[in-house]
PDB file of C-alpha atoms in Angstrom:
ATOM      1  CA  MET A   1     -28.969  34.849  -4.049  1.00  0.00           C
ATOM      2  CA  ARG A   2     -27.666  31.496  -3.448  1.00  0.00           C
ATOM      3  CA  ILE A   3     -28.815  29.539  -0.328  1.00  0.00           C
ATOM      4  CA  PHE A   4     -28.254  25.773   1.206  1.00  0.00           C
ATOM      5  CA  VAL A   5     -31.778  24.310   2.486  1.00  0.00           C
ATOM      6  CA  ASN A   6     -30.918  21.037   4.085  1.00  0.00           C
ATOM      7  CA  ASP A   7     -27.881  20.909   1.898  1.00  0.00           C
ATOM      8  CA  ASP A   8     -29.604  21.514  -1.344  1.00  0.00           C
ATOM      9  CA  VAL A   9     -28.721  24.815  -3.377  1.00  0.00           C
ATOM     10  CA  HIS A  10     -31.754  27.063  -4.109  1.00  0.00           C
ATOM     11  CA  ASP A  11     -31.635  30.354  -5.910  1.00  0.00           C
ATOM     12  CA  ILE A  12     -33.867  32.930  -4.389  1.00  0.00           C
ATOM     13  CA  GLU A  13     -34.915  36.613  -3.961  1.00  0.00           C
ATOM     14  CA  PRO A  14     -33.138  38.339  -1.184  1.00  0.00           C
ATOM     15  CA  GLY A  15     -35.553  38.352   1.766  1.00  0.00           C
ATOM     16  CA  THR A  16     -36.455  36.966   5.097  1.00  0.00           C
ATOM     17  CA  LEU A  17     -36.364  33.263   6.358  1.00  0.00           C
ATOM     18  CA  ALA A  18     -40.384  33.481   6.400  1.00  0.00           C
ATOM     19  CA  ALA A  19     -40.349  34.804   2.852  1.00  0.00           C
ATOM     20  CA  ALA A  20     -37.795  31.966   1.537  1.00  0.00           C
ATOM     21  CA  LEU A  21     -39.921  29.063   3.578  1.00  0.00           C
ATOM     22  CA  GLU A  22     -43.032  30.126   1.648  1.00  0.00           C
ATOM     23  CA  ALA A  23     -41.132  30.235  -1.797  1.00  0.00           C
ATOM     24  CA  LEU A  24     -40.046  26.782  -1.189  1.00  0.00           C
ATOM     25  CA  GLY A  25     -43.370  25.307  -0.351  1.00  0.00           C
ATOM     26  CA  PHE A  26     -42.686  25.031   3.484  1.00  0.00           C
ATOM     27  CA  GLY A  27     -45.470  27.628   4.231  1.00  0.00           C
ATOM     28  CA  GLY A  28     -47.980  26.550   7.085  1.00  0.00           C
ATOM     29  CA  ARG A  29     -46.025  23.481   7.966  1.00  0.00           C
ATOM     30  CA  LYS A  30     -45.076  22.075  10.994  1.00  0.00           C
ATOM     31  CA  ILE A  31     -41.575  22.790  11.210  1.00  0.00           C
ATOM     32  CA  ALA A  32     -38.332  24.008  13.100  1.00  0.00           C
ATOM     33  CA  THR A  33     -35.724  25.943  11.438  1.00  0.00           C
ATOM     34  CA  ALA A  34     -31.859  26.890  11.834  1.00  0.00           C
ATOM     35  CA  VAL A  35     -29.679  29.443  10.401  1.00  0.00           C
ATOM     36  CA  ASN A  36     -25.906  28.590  10.280  1.00  0.00           C
ATOM     37  CA  GLY A  37     -26.451  26.212  13.254  1.00  0.00           C
ATOM     38  CA  ARG A  38     -28.488  28.771  15.218  1.00  0.00           C
ATOM     39  CA  PHE A  39     -32.264  27.947  15.923  1.00  0.00           C
ATOM     40  CA  VAL A  40     -34.421  30.713  14.652  1.00  0.00           C
ATOM     41  CA  ALA A  41     -38.051  30.297  16.366  1.00  0.00           C
ATOM     42  CA  THR A  42     -41.151  30.764  14.277  1.00  0.00           C
ATOM     43  CA  PRO A  43     -41.676  34.419  15.284  1.00  0.00           C
ATOM     44  CA  ALA A  44     -38.255  35.372  14.445  1.00  0.00           C
ATOM     45  CA  ARG A  45     -38.388  34.164  10.854  1.00  0.00           C
ATOM     46  CA  ARG A  46     -40.039  37.398   9.651  1.00  0.00           C
ATOM     47  CA  SER A  47     -37.195  39.544  10.964  1.00  0.00           C
ATOM     48  CA  THR A  48     -34.335  36.973   9.993  1.00  0.00           C
ATOM     49  CA  ALA A  49     -32.830  38.521   6.693  1.00  0.00           C
ATOM     50  CA  LEU A  50     -31.143  35.888   4.872  1.00  0.00           C
ATOM     51  CA  ASN A  51     -27.687  36.306   3.209  1.00  0.00           C
ATOM     52  CA  ASP A  52     -26.006  34.704   0.178  1.00  0.00           C
ATOM     53  CA  GLY A  53     -24.430  31.120   1.131  1.00  0.00           C
ATOM     54  CA  ASP A  54     -26.635  30.920   4.181  1.00  0.00           C
ATOM     55  CA  ARG A  55     -27.085  27.324   5.472  1.00  0.00           C
ATOM     56  CA  ILE A  56     -30.899  26.791   6.405  1.00  0.00           C
ATOM     57  CA  GLU A  57     -32.026  23.666   8.292  1.00  0.00           C
ATOM     58  CA  VAL A  58     -35.629  22.703   7.982  1.00  0.00           C
ATOM     59  CA  VAL A  59     -36.858  19.609  10.210  1.00  0.00           C
ATOM     60  CA  ALA A  60     -40.044  18.178  10.895  1.00  0.00           C
ATOM     61  CA  PRO A  61     -41.269  15.523  13.658  1.00  0.00           C
ATOM     62  CA  LEU A  62     -40.391  12.021  13.218  1.00  0.00           C
ATOM     63  CA  GLN A  63     -40.370   8.703  14.436  1.00  0.00           C
ATOM     64  CA  GLY A  64     -37.669   8.245  17.331  1.00  0.00           C
ATOM     65  CA  GLY A  65     -36.279   6.115  19.958  1.00  0.00           C
TER      66      GLY A  65
ATOM     67  CA  MET B   1     -42.432  10.961  38.913  1.00  0.00           C
ATOM     68  CA  PHE B   2     -40.905  12.792  35.990  1.00  0.00           C
ATOM     69  CA  TYR B   3     -40.559  16.559  36.759  1.00  0.00           C
ATOM     70  CA  GLY B   4     -43.650  16.599  38.847  1.00  0.00           C
ATOM     71  CA  VAL B   5     -45.560  14.576  36.171  1.00  0.00           C
ATOM     72  CA  ASP B   6     -47.172  11.288  37.817  1.00  0.00           C
ATOM     73  CA  LEU B   7     -47.772   8.283  35.491  1.00  0.00           C
ATOM     74  CA  GLY B   8     -49.923   5.193  35.642  1.00  0.00           C
ATOM     75  CA  SER B   9     -47.214   3.343  33.175  1.00  0.00           C
ATOM     76  CA  ARG B  10     -43.604   2.492  33.805  1.00  0.00           C
ATOM     77  CA  LEU B  11     -42.895   1.934  30.276  1.00  0.00           C
ATOM     78  CA  LEU B  12     -41.766   4.361  27.686  1.00  0.00           C
ATOM     79  CA  LEU B  13     -41.671   3.345  24.061  1.00  0.00           C
ATOM     80  CA  GLY B  14     -39.976   4.440  21.097  1.00  0.00           C
ATOM     81  CA  THR B  15     -41.878   5.169  17.782  1.00  0.00           C
ATOM     82  CA  ALA B  16     -39.044   4.069  15.272  1.00  0.00           C
ATOM     83  CA  ARG B  17     -38.476   1.236  12.952  1.00  0.00           C
ATOM     84  CA  TYR B  18     -41.943  -0.348  13.406  1.00  0.00           C
ATOM     85  CA  PRO B  19     -43.396  -2.279  10.015  1.00  0.00           C
ATOM     86  CA  SER B  20     -46.309   0.483   9.602  1.00  0.00           C
ATOM     87  CA  PRO B  21     -48.081   3.089  11.495  1.00  0.00           C
ATOM     88  CA  ALA B  22     -50.764   1.023  12.270  1.00  0.00           C
ATOM     89  CA  ILE B  23     -48.672  -1.753  14.014  1.00  0.00           C
ATOM     90  CA  LEU B  24     -47.042   1.389  15.893  1.00  0.00           C
ATOM     91  CA  GLU B  25     -50.354   2.357  17.145  1.00  0.00           C
ATOM     92  CA  ARG B  26     -51.354  -1.143  18.183  1.00  0.00           C
ATOM     93  CA  ALA B  27     -48.010  -1.606  19.823  1.00  0.00           C
ATOM     94  CA  ILE B  28     -48.382   1.775  22.029  1.00  0.00           C
ATOM     95  CA  LYS B  29     -51.713   0.773  22.839  1.00  0.00           C
ATOM     96  CA  ALA B  30     -50.732  -3.069  24.004  1.00  0.00           C
ATOM     97  CA  SER B  31     -47.595  -1.334  25.896  1.00  0.00           C
ATOM     98  CA  HIS B  32     -50.032   0.962  27.925  1.00  0.00           C
ATOM     99  CA  ALA B  33     -47.208   3.536  27.270  1.00  0.00           C
ATOM    100  CA  GLU B  34     -47.826   7.019  28.419  1.00  0.00           C
ATOM    101  CA  ILE B  35     -44.913   8.613  27.091  1.00  0.00           C
ATOM    102  CA  VAL B  36     -43.678   7.997  23.551  1.00  0.00           C
ATOM    103  CA  THR B  37     -40.194   9.344  22.336  1.00  0.00           C
ATOM    104  CA  VAL B  38     -40.062  11.011  19.177  1.00  0.00           C
ATOM    105  CA  SER B  39     -37.538  12.671  17.083  1.00  0.00           C
ATOM    106  CA  LEU B  40     -37.120  15.332  14.288  1.00  0.00           C
ATOM    107  CA  ARG B  41     -35.615  15.177  10.769  1.00  0.00           C
ATOM    108  CA  ARG B  42     -35.018  17.205   7.744  1.00  0.00           C
ATOM    109  CA  GLU B  43     -37.783  17.539   5.389  1.00  0.00           C
ATOM    110  CA  GLY B  44     -38.076  18.743   1.938  1.00  0.00           C
ATOM    111  CA  GLY B  45     -40.876  21.285   0.555  1.00  0.00           C
ATOM    112  CA  ASN B  46     -42.957  18.327  -0.984  1.00  0.00           C
ATOM    113  CA  GLY B  47     -42.073  16.119   1.839  1.00  0.00           C
ATOM    114  CA  ARG B  48     -45.178  15.244   3.938  1.00  0.00           C
ATOM    115  CA  ALA B  49     -44.019  12.332   6.390  1.00  0.00           C
ATOM    116  CA  GLY B  50     -43.171  14.651   9.160  1.00  0.00           C
ATOM    117  CA  GLN B  51     -46.589  16.496   8.750  1.00  0.00           C
ATOM    118  CA  SER B  52     -48.494  13.020   8.874  1.00  0.00           C
ATOM    119  CA  PHE B  53     -46.400  11.645  11.532  1.00  0.00           C
ATOM    120  CA  TRP B  54     -47.232  14.936  13.870  1.00  0.00           C
ATOM    121  CA  SER B  55     -51.001  14.459  12.985  1.00  0.00           C
ATOM    122  CA  PHE B  56     -50.618  10.727  14.069  1.00  0.00           C
ATOM    123  CA  ILE B  57     -49.053  11.641  17.343  1.00  0.00           C
ATOM    124  CA  GLN B  58     -51.446  14.203  18.126  1.00  0.00           C
ATOM    125  CA  SER B  59     -54.200  11.595  17.565  1.00  0.00           C
ATOM    126  CA  LEU B  60     -52.609   9.359  20.494  1.00  0.00           C
ATOM    127  CA  GLY B  61     -52.995  12.080  22.889  1.00  0.00           C
ATOM    128  CA  LEU B  62     -49.717  10.755  24.824  1.00  0.00           C
ATOM    129  CA  ARG B  63     -46.953  12.587  26.299  1.00  0.00           C
ATOM    130  CA  VAL B  64     -44.238  12.997  23.879  1.00  0.00           C
ATOM    131  CA  LEU B  65     -40.482  13.149  24.823  1.00  0.00           C
ATOM    132  CA  PRO B  66     -38.351  14.294  21.848  1.00  0.00           C
ATOM    133  CA  ASN B  67     -34.838  13.301  21.721  1.00  0.00           C
ATOM    134  CA  THR B  68     -31.738  14.449  20.155  1.00  0.00           C
ATOM    135  CA  ALA B  69     -30.571  11.146  18.722  1.00  0.00           C
ATOM    136  CA  GLY B  70     -27.572  11.488  16.309  1.00  0.00           C
ATOM    137  CA  CYS B  71     -26.049  14.500  17.834  1.00  0.00           C
ATOM    138  CA  HIS B  72     -22.623  14.228  18.284  1.00  0.00           C
ATOM    139  CA  SER B  73     -21.526  17.853  19.779  1.00  0.00           C
ATOM    140  CA  VAL B  74     -22.867  20.014  22.556  1.00  0.00           C
ATOM    141  CA  ARG B  75     -23.991  22.568  20.242  1.00  0.00           C
ATOM    142  CA  GLU B  76     -25.652  20.217  17.874  1.00  0.00           C
ATOM    143  CA  ALA B  77     -27.882  18.640  20.827  1.00  0.00           C
ATOM    144  CA  VAL B  78     -28.645  22.198  21.972  1.00  0.00           C
ATOM    145  CA  THR B  79     -29.783  23.287  18.901  1.00  0.00           C
ATOM    146  CA  THR B  80     -31.880  20.088  18.446  1.00  0.00           C
ATOM    147  CA  ALA B  81     -33.276  20.855  21.620  1.00  0.00           C
ATOM    148  CA  HIS B  82     -34.473  24.108  20.931  1.00  0.00           C
ATOM    149  CA  MET B  83     -35.704  23.074  17.745  1.00  0.00           C
ATOM    150  CA  ALA B  84     -37.747  19.982  19.310  1.00  0.00           C
ATOM    151  CA  ARG B  85     -39.168  22.296  22.004  1.00  0.00           C
ATOM    152  CA  GLU B  86     -40.771  24.590  19.465  1.00  0.00           C
ATOM    153  CA  LEU B  87     -42.022  21.312  17.323  1.00  0.00           C
ATOM    154  CA  PHE B  88     -43.381  19.541  20.038  1.00  0.00           C
ATOM    155  CA  ASP B  89     -44.364  22.441  22.427  1.00  0.00           C
ATOM    156  CA  THR B  90     -42.690  20.557  25.543  1.00  0.00           C
ATOM    157  CA  LYS B  91     -39.716  21.316  28.099  1.00  0.00           C
ATOM    158  CA  TRP B  92     -38.931  17.565  27.809  1.00  0.00           C
ATOM    159  CA  ILE B  93     -35.779  16.570  26.199  1.00  0.00           C
ATOM    160  CA  LYS B  94     -34.141  13.002  25.937  1.00  0.00           C
ATOM    161  CA  LEU B  95     -30.673  14.302  25.752  1.00  0.00           C
ATOM    162  CA  GLU B  96     -28.302  12.293  23.841  1.00  0.00           C
ATOM    163  CA  VAL B  97     -24.669  13.304  22.893  1.00  0.00           C
ATOM    164  CA  ILE B  98     -23.090  10.532  21.013  1.00  0.00           C
ATOM    165  CA  GLY B  99     -19.301   9.873  21.804  1.00  0.00           C
ATOM    166  CA  GLU B 100     -18.583   6.781  19.887  1.00  0.00           C
ATOM    167  CA  ALA B 101     -19.753   5.277  16.682  1.00  0.00           C
ATOM    168  CA  ASP B 102     -19.645   1.346  17.285  1.00  0.00           C
ATOM    169  CA  THR B 103     -21.317   1.605  20.688  1.00  0.00           C
ATOM    170  CA  LEU B 104     -23.177   4.750  20.414  1.00  0.00           C
ATOM    171  CA  GLN B 105     -21.811   5.164  23.793  1.00  0.00           C
ATOM    172  CA  PRO B 106     -22.767   8.787  25.355  1.00  0.00           C
ATOM    173  CA  ASP B 107     -20.215  11.470  25.417  1.00  0.00           C
ATOM    174  CA  VAL B 108     -20.775  12.078  29.032  1.00  0.00           C
ATOM    175  CA  PHE B 109     -18.575  15.231  29.279  1.00  0.00           C
ATOM    176  CA  GLY B 110     -20.872  16.789  26.218  1.00  0.00           C
ATOM    177  CA  LEU B 111     -23.843  15.438  28.006  1.00  0.00           C
ATOM    178  CA  VAL B 112     -23.124  17.150  31.016  1.00  0.00           C
ATOM    179  CA  GLU B 113     -22.363  20.307  29.378  1.00  0.00           C
ATOM    180  CA  ALA B 114     -25.316  20.299  27.276  1.00  0.00           C
ATOM    181  CA  ALA B 115     -27.681  19.282  30.228  1.00  0.00           C
ATOM    182  CA  ARG B 116     -26.346  22.217  32.020  1.00  0.00           C
ATOM    183  CA  ILE B 117     -27.126  24.839  29.007  1.00  0.00           C
ATOM    184  CA  LEU B 118     -30.804  23.290  28.806  1.00  0.00           C
ATOM    185  CA  ALA B 119     -31.498  23.171  32.341  1.00  0.00           C
ATOM    186  CA  GLU B 120     -30.528  26.687  32.743  1.00  0.00           C
ATOM    187  CA  GLU B 121     -32.872  27.256  30.030  1.00  0.00           C
ATOM    188  CA  GLY B 122     -35.714  25.709  31.745  1.00  0.00           C
ATOM    189  CA  PHE B 123     -35.729  22.502  29.635  1.00  0.00           C
ATOM    190  CA  GLU B 124     -36.546  19.388  31.996  1.00  0.00           C
ATOM    191  CA  VAL B 125     -33.513  17.217  30.832  1.00  0.00           C
ATOM    192  CA  PHE B 126     -33.931  13.258  30.454  1.00  0.00           C
ATOM    193  CA  PRO B 127     -30.162  12.490  29.866  1.00  0.00           C
ATOM    194  CA  TYR B 128     -29.062   9.154  28.152  1.00  0.00           C
ATOM    195  CA  THR B 129     -25.753   8.298  30.093  1.00  0.00           C
ATOM    196  CA  THR B 130     -23.864   5.340  31.434  1.00  0.00           C
ATOM    197  CA  GLU B 131     -24.104   4.016  35.014  1.00  0.00           C
ATOM    198  CA  ASP B 132     -21.117   5.991  35.976  1.00  0.00           C
ATOM    199  CA  LEU B 133     -21.704   7.405  39.634  1.00  0.00           C
ATOM    200  CA  VAL B 134     -19.766  10.562  39.273  1.00  0.00           C
ATOM    201  CA  VAL B 135     -21.252  11.424  35.688  1.00  0.00           C
ATOM    202  CA  ALA B 136     -24.649  10.784  37.482  1.00  0.00           C
ATOM    203  CA  ASP B 137     -23.689  13.325  40.224  1.00  0.00           C
ATOM    204  CA  ARG B 138     -22.737  15.854  37.699  1.00  0.00           C
ATOM    205  CA  LEU B 139     -25.680  15.474  35.776  1.00  0.00           C
ATOM    206  CA  ILE B 140     -27.838  15.987  38.969  1.00  0.00           C
ATOM    207  CA  GLU B 141     -25.478  19.112  39.829  1.00  0.00           C
ATOM    208  CA  ALA B 142     -26.402  20.511  36.236  1.00  0.00           C
ATOM    209  CA  GLY B 143     -30.184  20.321  36.897  1.00  0.00           C
ATOM    210  CA  CYS B 144     -31.324  16.638  35.855  1.00  0.00           C
ATOM    211  CA  ARG B 145     -34.084  15.356  37.883  1.00  0.00           C
ATOM    212  CA  VAL B 146     -34.092  12.108  36.087  1.00  0.00           C
ATOM    213  CA  LEU B 147     -31.537  10.082  34.786  1.00  0.00           C
ATOM    214  CA  MET B 148     -31.638   7.387  31.999  1.00  0.00           C
ATOM    215  CA  PRO B 149     -28.798   5.014  32.218  1.00  0.00           C
ATOM    216  CA  TRP B 150     -28.220   2.594  29.476  1.00  0.00           C
ATOM    217  CA  GLY B 151     -28.648  -1.207  29.839  1.00  0.00           C
ATOM    218  CA  ALA B 152     -26.330  -1.976  26.719  1.00  0.00           C
ATOM    219  CA  PRO B 153     -25.572  -0.331  23.674  1.00  0.00           C
ATOM    220  CA  ILE B 154     -28.672   1.167  21.745  1.00  0.00           C
ATOM    221  CA  GLY B 155     -30.497  -1.591  19.627  1.00  0.00           C
ATOM    222  CA  SER B 156     -28.046  -4.380  20.887  1.00  0.00           C
ATOM    223  CA  ALA B 157     -30.751  -6.660  22.650  1.00  0.00           C
ATOM    224  CA  ARG B 158     -28.246  -7.639  25.358  1.00  0.00           C
ATOM    225  CA  GLY B 159     -29.969  -6.633  28.462  1.00  0.00           C
ATOM    226  CA  LEU B 160     -28.197  -5.446  31.671  1.00  0.00           C
ATOM    227  CA  ASN B 161     -24.578  -5.372  30.780  1.00  0.00           C
ATOM    228  CA  ASN B 162     -23.668  -4.160  34.291  1.00  0.00           C
ATOM    229  CA  VAL B 163     -26.088  -5.099  36.862  1.00  0.00           C
ATOM    230  CA  TYR B 164     -23.767  -4.275  39.551  1.00  0.00           C
ATOM    231  CA  GLY B 165     -23.102  -0.590  38.140  1.00  0.00           C
ATOM    232  CA  LEU B 166     -26.891  -0.299  37.965  1.00  0.00           C
ATOM    233  CA  ARG B 167     -27.382  -1.612  41.348  1.00  0.00           C
ATOM    234  CA  ALA B 168     -25.005   0.763  42.914  1.00  0.00           C
ATOM    235  CA  LEU B 169     -26.620   3.768  40.935  1.00  0.00           C
ATOM    236  CA  ARG B 170     -29.806   3.188  42.186  1.00  0.00           C
ATOM    237  CA  ALA B 171     -28.238   2.839  45.750  1.00  0.00           C
ATOM    238  CA  HIS B 172     -26.761   6.193  45.470  1.00  0.00           C
ATOM    239  CA  PHE B 173     -29.625   8.316  44.139  1.00  0.00           C
ATOM    240  CA  PRO B 174     -32.702   6.988  45.934  1.00  0.00           C
ATOM    241  CA  ASP B 175     -34.602   9.911  45.299  1.00  0.00           C
ATOM    242  CA  ILE B 176     -33.929  10.495  41.592  1.00  0.00           C
ATOM    243  CA  PRO B 177     -36.174   8.829  39.079  1.00  0.00           C
ATOM    244  CA  LEU B 178     -34.169   6.099  37.189  1.00  0.00           C
ATOM    245  CA  VAL B 179     -34.879   4.692  33.692  1.00  0.00           C
ATOM    246  CA  VAL B 180     -33.159   2.104  32.011  1.00  0.00           C
ATOM    247  CA  ASP B 181     -32.826   3.457  28.418  1.00  0.00           C
ATOM    248  CA  ALA B 182     -31.356   1.176  25.683  1.00  0.00           C
ATOM    249  CA  GLY B 183     -30.162  -2.109  25.135  1.00  0.00           C
ATOM    250  CA  LEU B 184     -33.204  -4.143  26.082  1.00  0.00           C
ATOM    251  CA  GLY B 185     -34.079  -7.319  23.970  1.00  0.00           C
ATOM    252  CA  VAL B 186     -36.670  -9.438  26.074  1.00  0.00           C
ATOM    253  CA  PRO B 187     -39.215  -8.765  28.752  1.00  0.00           C
ATOM    254  CA  SER B 188     -36.863 -10.360  31.256  1.00  0.00           C
ATOM    255  CA  HIS B 189     -34.431  -7.814  30.802  1.00  0.00           C
ATOM    256  CA  ALA B 190     -37.157  -5.319  31.592  1.00  0.00           C
ATOM    257  CA  ALA B 191     -38.318  -7.420  34.439  1.00  0.00           C
ATOM    258  CA  ALA B 192     -34.836  -7.287  35.772  1.00  0.00           C
ATOM    259  CA  ALA B 193     -34.166  -3.803  35.722  1.00  0.00           C
ATOM    260  CA  MET B 194     -37.706  -3.146  37.780  1.00  0.00           C
ATOM    261  CA  GLU B 195     -36.655  -5.782  40.167  1.00  0.00           C
ATOM    262  CA  LEU B 196     -33.402  -3.671  40.820  1.00  0.00           C
ATOM    263  CA  GLY B 197     -35.842  -0.758  41.819  1.00  0.00           C
ATOM    264  CA  TYR B 198     -35.569   1.195  38.848  1.00  0.00           C
ATOM    265  CA  ASP B 199     -38.751   3.570  38.279  1.00  0.00           C
ATOM    266  CA  ALA B 200     -39.013   2.787  34.394  1.00  0.00           C
ATOM    267  CA  VAL B 201     -37.845   1.335  31.383  1.00  0.00           C
ATOM    268  CA  LEU B 202     -37.556   3.152  27.758  1.00  0.00           C
ATOM    269  CA  LEU B 203     -37.444   0.441  24.931  1.00  0.00           C
ATOM    270  CA  ASN B 204     -37.784   0.666  21.084  1.00  0.00           C
ATOM    271  CA  THR B 205     -36.188  -1.831  18.912  1.00  0.00           C
ATOM    272  CA  ALA B 206     -36.981  -4.740  21.079  1.00  0.00           C
ATOM    273  CA  VAL B 207     -40.739  -4.239  20.615  1.00  0.00           C
ATOM    274  CA  ALA B 208     -40.496  -2.685  17.089  1.00  0.00           C
ATOM    275  CA  GLU B 209     -38.536  -5.492  15.407  1.00  0.00           C
ATOM    276  CA  ALA B 210     -39.724  -8.304  17.146  1.00  0.00           C
ATOM    277  CA  GLY B 211     -41.697 -10.747  14.777  1.00  0.00           C
ATOM    278  CA  ASP B 212     -44.862  -9.541  16.312  1.00  0.00           C
ATOM    279  CA  PRO B 213     -44.465  -6.095  17.688  1.00  0.00           C
ATOM    280  CA  VAL B 214     -47.718  -5.868  19.309  1.00  0.00           C
ATOM    281  CA  GLU B 215     -47.479  -9.121  21.236  1.00  0.00           C
ATOM    282  CA  MET B 216     -44.107  -8.059  22.219  1.00  0.00           C
ATOM    283  CA  ALA B 217     -45.531  -4.655  23.469  1.00  0.00           C
ATOM    284  CA  ARG B 218     -47.844  -6.572  25.608  1.00  0.00           C
ATOM    285  CA  ALA B 219     -45.235  -9.151  27.063  1.00  0.00           C
ATOM    286  CA  PHE B 220     -42.743  -5.981  28.119  1.00  0.00           C
ATOM    287  CA  ALA B 221     -45.928  -4.410  29.710  1.00  0.00           C
ATOM    288  CA  LEU B 222     -46.482  -7.453  31.672  1.00  0.00           C
ATOM    289  CA  ALA B 223     -42.687  -7.756  32.570  1.00  0.00           C
ATOM    290  CA  VAL B 224     -42.738  -4.283  33.949  1.00  0.00           C
ATOM    291  CA  GLU B 225     -45.710  -4.694  35.919  1.00  0.00           C
ATOM    292  CA  ALA B 226     -44.158  -7.929  37.526  1.00  0.00           C
ATOM    293  CA  GLY B 227     -40.815  -6.783  38.120  1.00  0.00           C
ATOM    294  CA  ARG B 228     -42.384  -3.570  39.878  1.00  0.00           C
ATOM    295  CA  ALA B 229     -44.347  -5.748  41.908  1.00  0.00           C
ATOM    296  CA  ALA B 230     -41.444  -7.950  42.778  1.00  0.00           C
ATOM    297  CA  TYR B 231     -39.269  -5.176  43.699  1.00  0.00           C
ATOM    298  CA  LEU B 232     -41.957  -3.787  46.152  1.00  0.00           C
ATOM    299  CA  ALA B 233     -42.518  -7.352  47.535  1.00  0.00           C
ATOM    300  CA  ARG B 234     -38.811  -7.388  48.532  1.00  0.00           C
ATOM    301  CA  PRO B 235     -37.382 -10.388  47.085  1.00  0.00           C
ATOM    302  CA  LEU B 236     -34.895 -12.775  48.741  1.00  0.00           C
ATOM    303  CA  GLU B 237     -30.969 -12.074  48.508  1.00  0.00           C
ATOM    304  CA  PRO B 238     -29.419 -14.965  46.782  1.00  0.00           C
ATOM    305  CA  ARG B 239     -27.288 -17.321  48.925  1.00  0.00           C
ATOM    306  CA  ASP B 240     -24.808 -20.214  48.280  1.00  0.00           C
ATOM    307  CA  MET B 241     -26.314 -23.067  50.416  1.00  0.00           C
ATOM    308  CA  ALA B 242     -29.466 -24.698  50.087  1.00  0.00           C
ATOM    309  CA  VAL B 243     -32.304 -24.111  52.490  1.00  0.00           C
ATOM    310  CA  PRO B 244     -35.119 -26.639  52.686  1.00  0.00           C
ATOM    311  CA  SER B 245     -38.484 -25.111  51.694  1.00  0.00           C
ATOM    312  CA  THR B 246     -40.302 -27.721  53.320  1.00  0.00           C
ATOM    313  CA  PRO B 247     -40.196 -27.824  56.878  1.00  0.00           C
ATOM    314  CA  VAL B 248     -37.754 -30.830  58.290  1.00  0.00           C
ATOM    315  CA  ILE B 249     -39.306 -31.112  61.727  1.00  0.00           C
ATOM    316  CA  GLY B 250     -41.889 -33.873  62.067  1.00  0.00           C
ATOM    317  CA  LYS B 251     -40.968 -35.520  58.984  1.00  0.00           C
ATOM    318  CA  ALA B 252     -41.780 -39.465  59.402  1.00  0.00           C
ATOM    319  CA  VAL B 253     -38.718 -41.512  60.084  1.00  0.00           C
ATOM    320  CA  LEU B 254     -38.737 -44.466  57.869  1.00  0.00           C
ATOM    321  CA  GLY B 255     -35.346 -45.703  58.073  1.00  0.00           C
ATOM    322  CA  GLY B 256     -32.996 -46.916  55.325  1.00  0.00           C
TER     323      GLY B 256
END
């Protein structure tokens, strides 16, 4: 299954957002996520099934003004 | 001062564009800021920048005000606010909905809409707005209890572009905390905002990109304190004609 993470294409096994994040090296990290423009809270990642072509945003804290 | 939180400092400091994390830390200390603004950006699976910045922010023990910088639509800003609330564990959000690329002027229509959505969801919104009175009224109606009008476009260092408008805003909303956000370049700009009766100033680039950010942070802290003290001391109104400061009565008559 093909998904986009921050615009980069990844081939992953079908599954949940939590599983995809783990597989892509985001496990245990301080991040927030959105799928197709909608915020997905941390507890909801395990129950959020991904579909082919989903666009995932992964953000982390950064300097800001 | 802000949503029931009392603060000792009237200077809010941004954390972007400093030469190094060490200089950022020293500048924050020199500014005496108790609130720092932060943001969120994409991070890859191998990236560690976000994680180390998060540890750094936690070590400061200050309040953080996450922003929605760079958002151009209501939906984008609302989703960013949701992500910020989870990441930084705060209801506070500096709401930016940018409407114009050259001036980074707020899209005040989108701003009001996003503010209403977020306030209804329990966010405590700090809207980055213009000095427009009607927009200010709509933002308060939407649930905002702080307003942050621009002094000048972000990063422009021009100071207070519309003193008349900022003064009118202060006069119309005496009970709403007002923060001049953006456009300040030198400490006298901050002092001028405080002398108008503004509750605080928010700045970033003026400190971060100064030749010596730490010393500039200290200078801004002094200016904010001076401006506030001057406001409380009730400054003279400017007048057209001279008024001799030295008493005329009793002056020696020396002819000539």
